mmCIF file of C-alpha atoms in Angstrom:
data_model
loop_
_atom_site.group_PDB
_atom_site.id
_atom_site.type_symbol
_atom_site.label_atom_id
_atom_site.label_comp_id
_atom_site.label_asym_id
_atom_site.label_seq_id
_atom_site.Cartn_x
_atom_site.Cartn_y
_atom_site.Cartn_z
ATOM 1 C CA MET A 1 -91.930 9.115 -52.516
ATOM 2 C CA GLY A 2 -88.612 8.871 -50.645
ATOM 3 C CA LEU A 3 -88.385 6.828 -47.462
ATOM 4 C CA THR A 4 -87.152 9.896 -45.631
ATOM 5 C CA SER A 5 -89.260 12.382 -47.418
ATOM 6 C CA ARG A 6 -91.683 14.885 -45.614
ATOM 7 C CA ALA A 7 -94.410 13.669 -48.051
ATOM 8 C CA LEU A 8 -94.252 10.102 -46.786
ATOM 9 C CA LEU A 9 -94.261 11.258 -43.070
ATOM 10 C CA TYR A 10 -97.227 13.564 -43.715
ATOM 11 C CA ALA A 11 -99.046 10.520 -45.556
ATOM 12 C CA THR A 12 -98.538 8.103 -42.928
ATOM 13 C CA VAL A 13 -99.588 10.557 -40.186
ATOM 14 C CA LEU A 14 -102.677 11.362 -42.169
ATOM 15 C CA MET A 15 -103.392 7.678 -42.720
ATOM 16 C CA ALA A 16 -102.911 6.934 -38.952
ATOM 17 C CA MET A 17 -105.297 9.831 -37.915
ATOM 18 C CA GLY A 18 -107.891 8.590 -40.620
ATOM 19 C CA CYS A 19 -107.884 5.075 -39.157
ATOM 20 C CA VAL A 20 -108.376 6.552 -35.611
ATOM 21 C CA GLY A 21 -111.173 8.643 -36.848
ATOM 22 C CA LEU A 22 -112.793 5.948 -38.846
ATOM 23 C CA THR A 23 -112.504 3.476 -35.850
ATOM 24 C CA VAL A 24 -114.269 6.116 -33.743
ATOM 25 C CA TRP A 25 -117.107 6.565 -36.176
ATOM 26 C CA VAL A 26 -117.819 2.989 -36.984
ATOM 27 C CA TRP A 27 -117.233 1.591 -33.321
ATOM 28 C CA PRO A 28 -121.050 1.872 -32.427
ATOM 29 C CA ARG A 29 -122.015 -0.299 -35.322
ATOM 30 C CA LEU A 30 -119.550 -2.895 -34.181
ATOM 31 C CA ALA A 31 -120.948 -2.881 -30.599
ATOM 32 C CA GLY A 32 -123.198 -5.924 -31.218
ATOM 33 C CA ARG A 33 -122.467 -9.473 -30.036
ATOM 34 C CA GLY A 34 -121.608 -12.430 -32.254
ATOM 35 C CA PRO A 35 -118.569 -13.362 -34.261
ATOM 36 C CA LEU A 36 -118.974 -10.560 -37.074
ATOM 37 C CA PRO A 37 -119.008 -7.645 -34.748
ATOM 38 C CA VAL A 38 -116.060 -9.076 -32.561
ATOM 39 C CA LEU A 39 -114.048 -9.678 -35.693
ATOM 40 C CA GLY A 40 -114.763 -6.136 -36.754
ATOM 41 C CA ARG A 41 -113.622 -4.599 -33.553
ATOM 42 C CA LEU A 42 -110.472 -6.615 -33.577
ATOM 43 C CA GLY A 43 -109.888 -5.552 -37.103
ATOM 44 C CA ALA A 44 -110.426 -1.749 -36.437
ATOM 45 C CA ILE A 45 -107.923 -2.058 -33.499
ATOM 46 C CA VAL A 46 -105.279 -3.853 -35.318
ATOM 47 C CA THR A 47 -105.508 -1.622 -38.407
ATOM 48 C CA THR A 48 -105.308 1.410 -36.105
ATOM 49 C CA GLN A 49 -102.337 0.198 -34.274
ATOM 50 C CA VAL A 50 -100.503 -0.818 -37.321
ATOM 51 C CA ALA A 51 -101.153 2.644 -38.915
ATOM 52 C CA VAL A 52 -99.860 4.443 -35.714
ATOM 53 C CA LEU A 53 -96.720 2.288 -35.684
ATOM 54 C CA VAL A 54 -96.027 2.800 -39.263
ATOM 55 C CA ALA A 55 -96.171 6.511 -38.979
ATOM 56 C CA CYS A 56 -93.961 6.350 -35.763
ATOM 57 C CA ALA A 57 -91.372 4.222 -37.600
ATOM 58 C CA VAL A 58 -91.147 6.667 -40.591
ATOM 59 C CA ALA A 59 -90.801 9.643 -38.186
ATOM 60 C CA VAL A 60 -87.998 7.791 -36.157
ATOM 61 C CA ASN A 61 -86.343 6.687 -39.598
ATOM 62 C CA GLY A 62 -86.671 10.286 -40.954
ATOM 63 C CA GLU A 63 -84.884 11.847 -37.794
ATOM 64 C CA PHE A 64 -82.063 9.293 -37.464
ATOM 65 C CA GLU A 65 -81.855 8.066 -41.201
ATOM 66 C CA PHE A 66 -81.340 4.425 -40.285
ATOM 67 C CA TYR A 67 -82.572 3.407 -43.893
ATOM 68 C CA GLY A 68 -82.192 6.119 -46.535
ATOM 69 C CA THR A 69 -83.908 4.465 -49.380
ATOM 70 C CA TRP A 70 -86.699 1.697 -50.039
ATOM 71 C CA ASP A 71 -83.943 -0.485 -51.514
ATOM 72 C CA GLU A 72 -81.921 -0.393 -48.319
ATOM 73 C CA LEU A 73 -85.122 -1.239 -46.330
ATOM 74 C CA LEU A 74 -85.777 -4.160 -48.518
ATOM 75 C CA GLY A 75 -82.117 -5.372 -48.356
ATOM 76 C CA ARG A 76 -81.425 -4.482 -52.158
ATOM 77 C CA VAL A 77 -78.098 -2.577 -51.502
ATOM 78 C CA SER A 78 -74.861 -2.670 -53.190
ATOM 79 C CA THR A 79 -71.959 -4.236 -51.381
ATOM 80 C CA ALA A 80 -69.114 -2.914 -53.629
ATOM 81 C CA PRO A 81 -66.350 -0.829 -51.911
ATOM 82 C CA ALA A 82 -66.571 2.872 -52.000
ATOM 83 C CA HIS A 83 -64.179 5.065 -53.839
ATOM 84 C CA ILE A 84 -62.253 7.976 -52.452
ATOM 85 C CA ALA A 85 -61.924 11.274 -54.307
ATOM 86 C CA GLY A 86 -59.103 13.421 -53.233
ATOM 87 C CA LEU A 87 -59.757 17.115 -52.907
ATOM 88 C CA GLY A 88 -56.292 18.171 -51.916
ATOM 89 C CA THR A 89 -56.111 21.635 -50.206
ATOM 90 C CA GLY A 90 -58.570 23.602 -52.086
ATOM 91 C CA SER A 91 -61.640 26.075 -51.649
ATOM 92 C CA GLY A 92 -53.404 -13.225 -24.462
ATOM 93 C CA VAL A 93 -54.970 -10.649 -22.612
ATOM 94 C CA TYR A 94 -52.829 -7.921 -23.663
ATOM 95 C CA ALA A 95 -49.342 -7.147 -24.424
ATOM 96 C CA GLY A 96 -47.913 -5.446 -21.469
ATOM 97 C CA ARG A 97 -49.450 -5.203 -17.788
ATOM 98 C CA THR A 98 -49.610 -1.639 -16.702
ATOM 99 C CA ALA A 99 -51.746 0.091 -14.288
ATOM 100 C CA LEU A 100 -53.418 2.184 -17.291
ATOM 101 C CA VAL A 101 -54.281 -0.758 -19.580
ATOM 102 C CA GLN A 102 -55.761 -3.710 -17.624
ATOM 103 C CA PRO A 103 -57.163 -6.988 -18.754
ATOM 104 C CA ALA A 104 -60.952 -7.305 -18.994
ATOM 105 C CA GLY A 105 -63.515 -9.995 -19.584
ATOM 106 C CA PRO A 106 -64.594 -10.801 -23.134
ATOM 107 C CA GLN A 107 -66.877 -7.664 -23.340
ATOM 108 C CA GLY A 108 -68.901 -9.714 -26.032
ATOM 109 C CA LEU A 109 -65.507 -10.462 -27.937
ATOM 110 C CA ASP A 110 -66.166 -14.033 -27.715
ATOM 111 C CA ARG A 111 -69.461 -13.608 -29.811
ATOM 112 C CA VAL A 112 -67.857 -11.775 -32.710
ATOM 113 C CA LYS A 113 -67.299 -13.821 -35.815
ATOM 114 C CA GLY A 114 -64.343 -13.506 -38.133
ATOM 115 C CA LEU A 115 -61.663 -12.715 -35.516
ATOM 116 C CA PRO A 116 -58.058 -14.046 -35.785
ATOM 117 C CA VAL A 117 -57.915 -17.713 -34.916
ATOM 118 C CA GLY A 118 -54.385 -19.364 -34.576
ATOM 119 C CA PRO A 119 -50.810 -18.421 -33.748
ATOM 120 C CA PRO A 120 -50.726 -14.555 -33.320
ATOM 121 C CA ALA A 121 -47.563 -14.390 -35.345
ATOM 122 C CA LYS A 122 -49.501 -15.583 -38.328
ATOM 123 C CA VAL A 123 -52.952 -14.083 -37.933
ATOM 124 C CA GLY A 124 -52.721 -11.421 -35.292
ATOM 125 C CA ARG A 125 -54.877 -11.060 -32.178
ATOM 126 C CA VAL A 126 -57.656 -8.908 -30.726
ATOM 127 C CA GLU A 127 -57.631 -8.195 -27.076
ATOM 128 C CA SER A 128 -60.173 -7.089 -24.633
ATOM 129 C CA VAL A 129 -58.967 -4.522 -22.084
ATOM 130 C CA ARG A 130 -59.962 -1.543 -20.156
ATOM 131 C CA ILE A 131 -58.096 1.718 -20.223
ATOM 132 C CA VAL A 132 -57.769 3.958 -17.108
ATOM 133 C CA GLY A 133 -57.483 7.595 -17.457
ATOM 134 C CA ARG A 134 -54.471 9.056 -15.143
ATOM 135 C CA ARG A 135 -55.920 12.410 -15.295
ATOM 136 C CA THR A 136 -59.642 11.892 -15.858
ATOM 137 C CA ARG A 137 -60.051 8.871 -13.904
ATOM 138 C CA ALA A 138 -62.407 7.480 -16.381
ATOM 139 C CA ILE A 139 -62.213 3.712 -17.092
ATOM 140 C CA ASP A 140 -63.192 2.847 -20.882
ATOM 141 C CA PRO A 141 -63.712 -0.487 -22.278
ATOM 142 C CA ALA A 142 -61.579 -1.218 -25.382
ATOM 143 C CA PHE A 143 -60.589 -3.836 -27.973
ATOM 144 C CA VAL A 144 -57.087 -3.750 -29.298
ATOM 145 C CA TYR A 145 -56.161 -5.380 -32.803
ATOM 146 C CA LEU A 146 -52.580 -6.316 -32.987
ATOM 147 C CA PRO A 147 -51.195 -7.280 -36.519
ATOM 148 C CA PRO A 148 -49.248 -10.361 -37.082
ATOM 149 C CA GLN A 149 -45.989 -8.713 -37.370
ATOM 150 C CA TYR A 150 -46.392 -7.224 -33.688
ATOM 151 C CA PHE A 151 -45.650 -10.879 -32.699
ATOM 152 C CA GLN A 152 -42.924 -11.821 -35.229
ATOM 153 C CA HIS A 153 -39.266 -11.927 -34.196
ATOM 154 C CA GLN A 154 -37.906 -9.566 -36.952
ATOM 155 C CA PHE A 155 -40.216 -6.935 -35.553
ATOM 156 C CA HIS A 156 -39.713 -7.532 -31.810
ATOM 157 C CA ARG A 157 -38.313 -3.943 -31.350
ATOM 158 C CA GLN A 158 -40.386 -2.360 -33.866
ATOM 159 C CA ARG A 159 -43.085 0.277 -32.840
ATOM 160 C CA PHE A 160 -46.260 0.485 -34.959
ATOM 161 C CA PRO A 161 -48.770 3.164 -36.100
ATOM 162 C CA VAL A 162 -52.085 3.555 -34.442
ATOM 163 C CA ILE A 163 -55.575 4.069 -35.363
ATOM 164 C CA VAL A 164 -58.108 4.941 -32.688
ATOM 165 C CA ALA A 165 -61.457 3.704 -33.837
ATOM 166 C CA ILE A 166 -64.477 5.291 -32.303
ATOM 167 C CA SER A 167 -68.073 3.848 -32.398
ATOM 168 C CA GLY A 168 -71.371 5.822 -32.525
ATOM 169 C CA TYR A 169 -73.513 6.751 -29.653
ATOM 170 C CA PRO A 170 -75.274 4.877 -27.988
ATOM 171 C CA GLY A 171 -73.338 1.932 -29.572
ATOM 172 C CA GLY A 172 -70.170 0.350 -28.003
ATOM 173 C CA ILE A 173 -67.165 -1.306 -28.998
ATOM 174 C CA MET A 174 -69.019 -4.412 -29.946
ATOM 175 C CA ASN A 175 -70.532 -2.525 -32.884
ATOM 176 C CA LEU A 176 -67.033 -1.782 -34.334
ATOM 177 C CA ALA A 177 -66.215 -5.558 -34.283
ATOM 178 C CA SER A 178 -69.577 -7.091 -34.956
ATOM 179 C CA PHE A 179 -71.107 -4.889 -37.489
ATOM 180 C CA LEU A 180 -68.458 -2.572 -38.970
ATOM 181 C CA HIS A 181 -65.952 -5.437 -39.027
ATOM 182 C CA VAL A 182 -62.802 -3.236 -38.189
ATOM 183 C CA PRO A 183 -60.281 -5.714 -37.055
ATOM 184 C CA GLN A 184 -61.630 -8.312 -39.800
ATOM 185 C CA THR A 185 -61.371 -5.773 -42.438
ATOM 186 C CA ALA A 186 -57.851 -4.539 -41.189
ATOM 187 C CA GLY A 187 -56.493 -8.046 -41.321
ATOM 188 C CA ARG A 188 -57.665 -8.641 -44.774
ATOM 189 C CA LEU A 189 -56.195 -5.390 -46.044
ATOM 190 C CA GLU A 190 -52.799 -6.197 -44.362
ATOM 191 C CA ARG A 191 -52.837 -9.803 -45.978
ATOM 192 C CA ALA A 192 -53.348 -8.063 -49.372
ATOM 193 C CA ASN A 193 -50.514 -5.358 -48.652
ATOM 194 C CA ARG A 194 -53.083 -2.621 -48.756
ATOM 195 C CA LEU A 195 -52.645 -1.553 -45.221
ATOM 196 C CA GLN A 196 -49.353 -1.397 -43.423
ATOM 197 C CA PRO A 197 -49.337 -3.289 -40.086
ATOM 198 C CA THR A 198 -51.279 -0.983 -37.665
ATOM 199 C CA VAL A 199 -52.466 -1.353 -34.133
ATOM 200 C CA ILE A 200 -55.958 -0.342 -33.834
ATOM 201 C CA VAL A 201 -57.709 0.697 -30.494
ATOM 202 C CA MET A 202 -61.446 0.455 -30.594
ATOM 203 C CA VAL A 203 -63.209 2.518 -28.108
ATOM 204 C CA ARG A 204 -66.687 4.250 -27.615
ATOM 205 C CA PRO A 205 -67.204 8.101 -27.908
ATOM 206 C CA THR A 206 -68.542 8.468 -24.138
ATOM 207 C CA ILE A 207 -66.442 8.223 -21.022
ATOM 208 C CA ALA A 208 -69.525 8.754 -18.800
ATOM 209 C CA PRO A 209 -72.352 6.495 -19.972
ATOM 210 C CA PRO A 210 -75.230 6.885 -20.380
ATOM 211 C CA ARG A 211 -74.429 10.548 -21.094
ATOM 212 C CA ASP A 212 -73.160 11.306 -24.524
ATOM 213 C CA THR A 213 -69.918 13.410 -23.867
ATOM 214 C CA GLU A 214 -69.198 13.854 -27.434
ATOM 215 C CA CYS A 215 -65.324 14.204 -26.863
ATOM 216 C CA VAL A 216 -65.881 17.384 -25.132
ATOM 217 C CA ASP A 217 -64.230 18.687 -21.824
ATOM 218 C CA VAL A 218 -67.462 19.626 -19.991
ATOM 219 C CA PRO A 219 -67.092 22.409 -17.461
ATOM 220 C CA GLY A 220 -67.302 20.858 -14.029
ATOM 221 C CA GLY A 221 -68.181 17.393 -15.766
ATOM 222 C CA PRO A 222 -66.494 14.694 -17.703
ATOM 223 C CA GLN A 223 -63.275 15.557 -19.529
ATOM 224 C CA ALA A 224 -63.723 13.485 -22.602
ATOM 225 C CA GLU A 225 -61.337 15.497 -24.913
ATOM 226 C CA THR A 226 -58.499 15.180 -22.069
ATOM 227 C CA PHE A 227 -59.243 11.274 -21.959
ATOM 228 C CA PHE A 228 -58.709 10.807 -25.819
ATOM 229 C CA THR A 229 -55.943 13.405 -26.301
ATOM 230 C CA LYS A 230 -53.806 12.577 -23.129
ATOM 231 C CA ASP A 231 -54.902 9.662 -21.142
ATOM 232 C CA LEU A 232 -55.549 7.172 -23.981
ATOM 233 C CA PRO A 233 -52.405 7.815 -25.832
ATOM 234 C CA GLU A 234 -50.438 7.607 -22.684
ATOM 235 C CA ALA A 235 -51.926 4.398 -21.666
ATOM 236 C CA VAL A 236 -51.401 2.878 -25.005
ATOM 237 C CA GLU A 237 -47.935 3.938 -25.435
ATOM 238 C CA ALA A 238 -47.372 2.496 -21.839
ATOM 239 C CA ALA A 239 -48.592 -0.898 -22.794
ATOM 240 C CA TYR A 240 -47.847 -1.468 -26.459
ATOM 241 C CA ARG A 241 -45.053 -0.911 -28.872
ATOM 242 C CA VAL A 242 -46.459 1.959 -30.832
ATOM 243 C CA GLY A 243 -45.167 5.081 -32.225
ATOM 244 C CA HIS A 244 -44.690 8.056 -30.014
ATOM 245 C CA ASP A 245 -44.727 10.688 -32.707
ATOM 246 C CA PRO A 246 -48.167 12.179 -33.720
ATOM 247 C CA SER A 247 -47.528 11.421 -37.348
ATOM 248 C CA ALA A 248 -48.146 7.582 -36.346
ATOM 249 C CA TRP A 249 -51.677 8.358 -34.758
ATOM 250 C CA GLY A 250 -54.938 8.895 -36.445
ATOM 251 C CA ALA A 251 -58.717 8.593 -35.485
ATOM 252 C CA LEU A 252 -61.378 7.034 -37.145
ATOM 253 C CA GLY A 253 -65.118 6.808 -36.522
ATOM 254 C CA TYR A 254 -68.842 6.591 -37.739
ATOM 255 C CA SER A 255 -71.680 8.885 -36.617
ATOM 256 C CA SER A 256 -70.704 10.482 -33.265
ATOM 257 C CA GLY A 257 -67.421 8.567 -33.346
ATOM 258 C CA GLY A 258 -66.723 10.302 -36.724
ATOM 259 C CA SER A 259 -67.654 13.682 -35.212
ATOM 260 C CA CYS A 260 -65.209 12.754 -32.455
ATOM 261 C CA ALA A 261 -62.302 11.802 -34.885
ATOM 262 C CA LEU A 262 -62.676 15.049 -36.795
ATOM 263 C CA GLN A 263 -62.776 17.125 -33.482
ATOM 264 C CA LEU A 264 -59.763 15.262 -32.111
ATOM 265 C CA ALA A 265 -57.561 15.850 -35.144
ATOM 266 C CA MET A 266 -58.641 19.315 -35.851
ATOM 267 C CA ARG A 267 -58.306 20.625 -32.189
ATOM 268 C CA ASN A 268 -55.277 18.529 -31.342
ATOM 269 C CA PRO A 269 -53.018 18.199 -34.362
ATOM 270 C CA LYS A 270 -50.052 17.552 -31.957
ATOM 271 C CA VAL A 271 -51.635 14.363 -30.851
ATOM 272 C CA TYR A 272 -53.688 13.039 -34.149
ATOM 273 C CA THR A 273 -52.524 14.053 -37.571
ATOM 274 C CA SER A 274 -55.242 12.375 -39.621
ATOM 275 C CA ALA A 275 -58.956 11.561 -39.089
ATOM 276 C CA ALA A 276 -61.437 9.585 -41.022
ATOM 277 C CA ALA A 277 -65.275 10.193 -40.441
ATOM 278 C CA LEU A 278 -68.096 8.320 -41.886
ATOM 279 C CA SER A 279 -71.613 10.193 -41.462
ATOM 280 C CA ALA A 280 -70.023 12.778 -39.192
ATOM 281 C CA ASP A 281 -71.553 16.163 -37.757
ATOM 282 C CA TYR A 282 -69.198 19.208 -38.124
ATOM 283 C CA ARG A 283 -70.365 20.821 -35.050
ATOM 284 C CA ILE A 284 -71.243 19.754 -31.509
ATOM 285 C CA SER A 285 -74.701 20.625 -30.112
ATOM 286 C CA ASP A 286 -76.588 20.048 -26.730
ATOM 287 C CA ASP A 287 -79.357 17.662 -26.999
ATOM 288 C CA LEU A 288 -81.131 15.349 -24.545
ATOM 289 C CA THR A 289 -78.400 12.722 -24.417
ATOM 290 C CA THR A 290 -75.653 15.152 -23.972
ATOM 291 C CA GLY A 291 -77.081 17.634 -21.422
ATOM 292 C CA SER A 292 -75.126 20.924 -21.218
ATOM 293 C CA LEU A 293 -71.676 20.311 -22.832
ATOM 294 C CA PHE A 294 -70.532 23.895 -22.638
ATOM 295 C CA GLY A 295 -71.646 25.194 -19.475
ATOM 296 C CA SER A 296 -73.158 28.658 -18.970
ATOM 297 C CA GLY A 297 -71.866 32.297 -18.582
ATOM 298 C CA PRO A 298 -70.040 34.490 -21.126
ATOM 299 C CA LEU A 299 -67.578 31.544 -22.044
ATOM 300 C CA ALA A 300 -70.278 28.916 -23.061
ATOM 301 C CA ALA A 301 -70.859 30.504 -26.584
ATOM 302 C CA ARG A 302 -66.959 30.714 -27.064
ATOM 303 C CA ARG A 303 -66.652 26.962 -26.169
ATOM 304 C CA ARG A 304 -69.431 26.071 -28.517
ATOM 305 C CA GLN A 305 -68.036 27.862 -31.282
ATOM 306 C CA GLY A 306 -64.694 26.138 -30.729
ATOM 307 C CA HIS A 307 -66.377 22.838 -31.449
ATOM 308 C CA ASP A 308 -67.823 24.195 -34.883
ATOM 309 C CA LEU A 309 -65.285 22.860 -37.388
ATOM 310 C CA THR A 310 -66.308 24.775 -40.372
ATOM 311 C CA TRP A 311 -66.288 27.974 -38.184
ATOM 312 C CA ARG A 312 -62.710 26.900 -37.233
ATOM 313 C CA LEU A 313 -61.638 26.747 -40.662
ATOM 314 C CA HIS A 314 -62.887 30.228 -41.662
ATOM 315 C CA HIS A 315 -61.729 31.997 -38.303
ATOM 316 C CA LEU A 316 -58.641 30.037 -36.851
ATOM 317 C CA PRO A 317 -55.367 28.987 -38.081
ATOM 318 C CA VAL A 318 -55.854 25.811 -40.230
ATOM 319 C CA PRO A 319 -54.075 22.783 -38.544
ATOM 320 C CA ARG A 320 -51.829 20.532 -40.612
ATOM 321 C CA VAL A 321 -53.682 17.675 -40.765
ATOM 322 C CA SER A 322 -55.440 15.211 -43.178
ATOM 323 C CA VAL A 323 -59.061 14.281 -43.155
ATOM 324 C CA LEU A 324 -61.471 11.994 -45.085
ATOM 325 C CA VAL A 325 -65.175 12.564 -44.855
ATOM 326 C CA ALA A 326 -67.996 10.337 -46.200
ATOM 327 C CA SER A 327 -71.582 10.980 -47.046
ATOM 328 C CA SER A 328 -74.365 10.142 -49.517
ATOM 329 C CA ARG A 329 -76.206 12.411 -51.816
ATOM 330 C CA GLN A 330 -79.391 10.732 -51.034
ATOM 331 C CA GLY A 331 -80.335 9.280 -47.576
ATOM 332 C CA GLU A 332 -77.764 11.339 -45.426
ATOM 333 C CA ARG A 333 -78.752 14.551 -43.683
ATOM 334 C CA ASP A 334 -75.147 15.636 -43.460
ATOM 335 C CA TYR A 335 -74.694 15.806 -47.186
ATOM 336 C CA GLY A 336 -74.831 19.604 -47.245
ATOM 337 C CA PRO A 337 -72.786 20.376 -44.367
ATOM 338 C CA THR A 338 -70.030 17.913 -45.729
ATOM 339 C CA LEU A 339 -69.910 19.984 -48.869
ATOM 340 C CA GLN A 340 -69.706 23.152 -46.989
ATOM 341 C CA PHE A 341 -66.820 21.744 -44.718
ATOM 342 C CA LEU A 342 -64.842 20.530 -47.575
ATOM 343 C CA LYS A 343 -65.244 23.823 -49.487
ATOM 344 C CA ALA A 344 -63.579 25.563 -46.235
ATOM 345 C CA VAL A 345 -60.580 23.201 -46.301
ATOM 346 C CA ARG A 346 -57.390 24.979 -47.318
ATOM 347 C CA ALA A 347 -53.536 24.499 -46.851
ATOM 348 C CA PRO A 348 -51.841 23.241 -44.890
ATOM 349 C CA MET A 349 -54.830 20.755 -44.247
ATOM 350 C CA THR A 350 -55.550 18.263 -46.890
ATOM 351 C CA SER A 351 -58.861 16.449 -47.387
ATOM 352 C CA ALA A 352 -60.476 13.520 -49.311
ATOM 353 C CA ARG A 353 -63.949 12.338 -49.600
ATOM 354 C CA ILE A 354 -66.238 9.273 -50.174
ATOM 355 C CA ILE A 355 -69.668 10.330 -51.596
ATOM 356 C CA LEU A 356 -72.130 7.657 -52.394
ATOM 357 C CA PRO A 357 -75.152 8.169 -54.691
ATOM 358 C CA ARG A 358 -77.378 6.609 -52.133
ATOM 359 C CA GLY A 359 -76.652 5.634 -48.446
ATOM 360 C CA SER A 360 -78.136 6.044 -44.983
ATOM 361 C CA HIS A 361 -77.163 6.457 -41.283
ATOM 362 C CA HIS A 362 -76.681 2.768 -41.064
ATOM 363 C CA PHE A 363 -73.936 -0.149 -40.925
ATOM 364 C CA THR A 364 -75.007 -1.062 -44.683
ATOM 365 C CA THR A 365 -73.457 2.136 -45.736
ATOM 366 C CA TRP A 366 -70.787 2.381 -43.347
ATOM 367 C CA VAL A 367 -69.516 -1.245 -44.117
ATOM 368 C CA ARG A 368 -68.964 -0.175 -47.763
ATOM 369 C CA GLU A 369 -66.828 2.781 -46.539
ATOM 370 C CA ILE A 370 -64.696 1.264 -43.834
ATOM 371 C CA GLY A 371 -62.323 -0.652 -46.100
ATOM 372 C CA PRO A 372 -61.334 2.389 -48.224
ATOM 373 C CA ALA A 373 -61.205 4.556 -44.938
ATOM 374 C CA LEU A 374 -58.729 2.142 -43.373
ATOM 375 C CA GLN A 375 -56.695 2.145 -46.517
ATOM 376 C CA TRP A 376 -56.583 5.858 -46.846
ATOM 377 C CA MET A 377 -55.732 6.042 -43.254
ATOM 378 C CA GLY A 378 -52.843 3.633 -43.476
ATOM 379 C CA GLN A 379 -51.359 5.997 -46.346
ATOM 380 C CA GLN A 380 -51.726 8.972 -44.029
ATOM 381 C CA LEU A 381 -49.827 7.373 -41.044
ATOM 382 C CA THR A 382 -45.984 7.266 -40.704
ATOM 383 C CA PHE A 383 -44.477 3.886 -39.863
ATOM 384 C CA PRO A 384 -42.387 4.696 -36.824
ATOM 385 C CA GLN A 385 -38.669 4.812 -37.258
ATOM 386 C CA ASP A 386 -37.960 4.696 -33.594
ATOM 387 C CA THR A 387 -37.571 1.177 -31.998
ATOM 388 C CA ALA A 388 -38.179 0.019 -28.520
ATOM 389 C CA PRO A 389 -35.061 -0.513 -26.255
ATOM 390 C CA ALA A 390 -33.686 -4.057 -26.366
ATOM 391 C CA SER A 391 -32.345 -3.778 -22.740
ATOM 392 C CA ARG A 392 -35.883 -3.468 -21.179
ATOM 393 C CA PRO A 393 -39.458 -4.432 -22.115
ATOM 394 C CA PRO A 394 -40.270 -2.677 -25.467
ATOM 395 C CA ARG A 395 -42.416 0.369 -24.187
ATOM 396 C CA ARG A 396 -41.821 3.363 -22.236
ATOM 397 C CA THR A 397 -43.578 4.155 -18.910
ATOM 398 C CA ALA A 398 -46.593 6.044 -18.749
ATOM 399 C CA GLN A 399 -44.725 8.923 -17.050
ATOM 400 C CA ALA A 400 -42.077 9.022 -19.897
ATOM 401 C CA ALA A 401 -44.595 8.795 -22.729
ATOM 402 C CA ALA A 402 -46.450 11.930 -21.980
ATOM 403 C CA PRO A 403 -43.683 14.575 -22.645
ATOM 404 C CA SER A 404 -42.662 13.029 -26.066
ATOM 405 C CA ARG A 405 -46.126 13.870 -27.502
ATOM 406 C CA GLY A 406 -46.427 17.337 -26.024
ATOM 407 C CA ARG A 407 -49.215 16.466 -23.643
#
């Protein structure tokens, strides 16, 4: 009986109902005084409460798939890195002081283990900042990982490729550093020459918490897609020595962040040319956390359809981007939609996949996938050929950055 199976859910619900009914039936017999009746009543209450809690836990786990198997629940999981299968085209505080990237407090960064400690030119650095959207007026917290080469003299005019790493919802940027180990893994891969020196900007998917904006421009509401495709690149280009060409930019995320990464690349291939998505959804839907994302009226259905990625592959021109998607045969609800999405991919778009035998919607699975995903992403991004001017600080102004990316 699988941990996420309907059979287990029905069994625990029936057990809880049986305990409640049995408690009601025996309660009159336990109404007497004395230690035995008192212990009997306590035992009946505890048993009933435990049965109800177990049923609720099984229901919640089945809905959100925190643990996909009994082995994962008990901690008996493999830690070996996942493998990527290519599918081709078939069926200080921060580097630069600007108005758009501002210094922030630790934002929890001081509690993260395994971050670079020592001279930045040898180990790199992770900075805590907030990103201000010039168009959307959104202010989003972020961590920025800068590789050691960013601080080395021989690279003092060099620009670097960028990965925008997006957390799930309702998790924040702390999850990317504490649980997914994004900067720690990037540093390890770079030292092993398995990832080119890359700037990684770690952000959350919502720009209007506690609402889940799902990287969508909401009619009359938060403009999340505009923030990720115009404001964030403009701000990062203004503050850091990063590539200005789309070929140097990619998006990566897990859960809702993975959905955002795919949406950003496929809907905006002139901004992001690659995306890696761990346990993503392939279409955006309204729920209690999002509210109405697409508005009402005759255009609402068209907006919703535009955020259905499989539909886009069948009905719209295919973008020239590369995508990596990750799922599990057992324990992940998105396995079927993942296969449907991959089947719809065709040239000029390319795809790769990570399919685990067993996994779940949980960090125990994503930690196995993040190393291969970062390594794959590094192989897609072009190391910029343009260099920063020597006669002025090695970055362009926010106003000059925007036109070069077609925003």
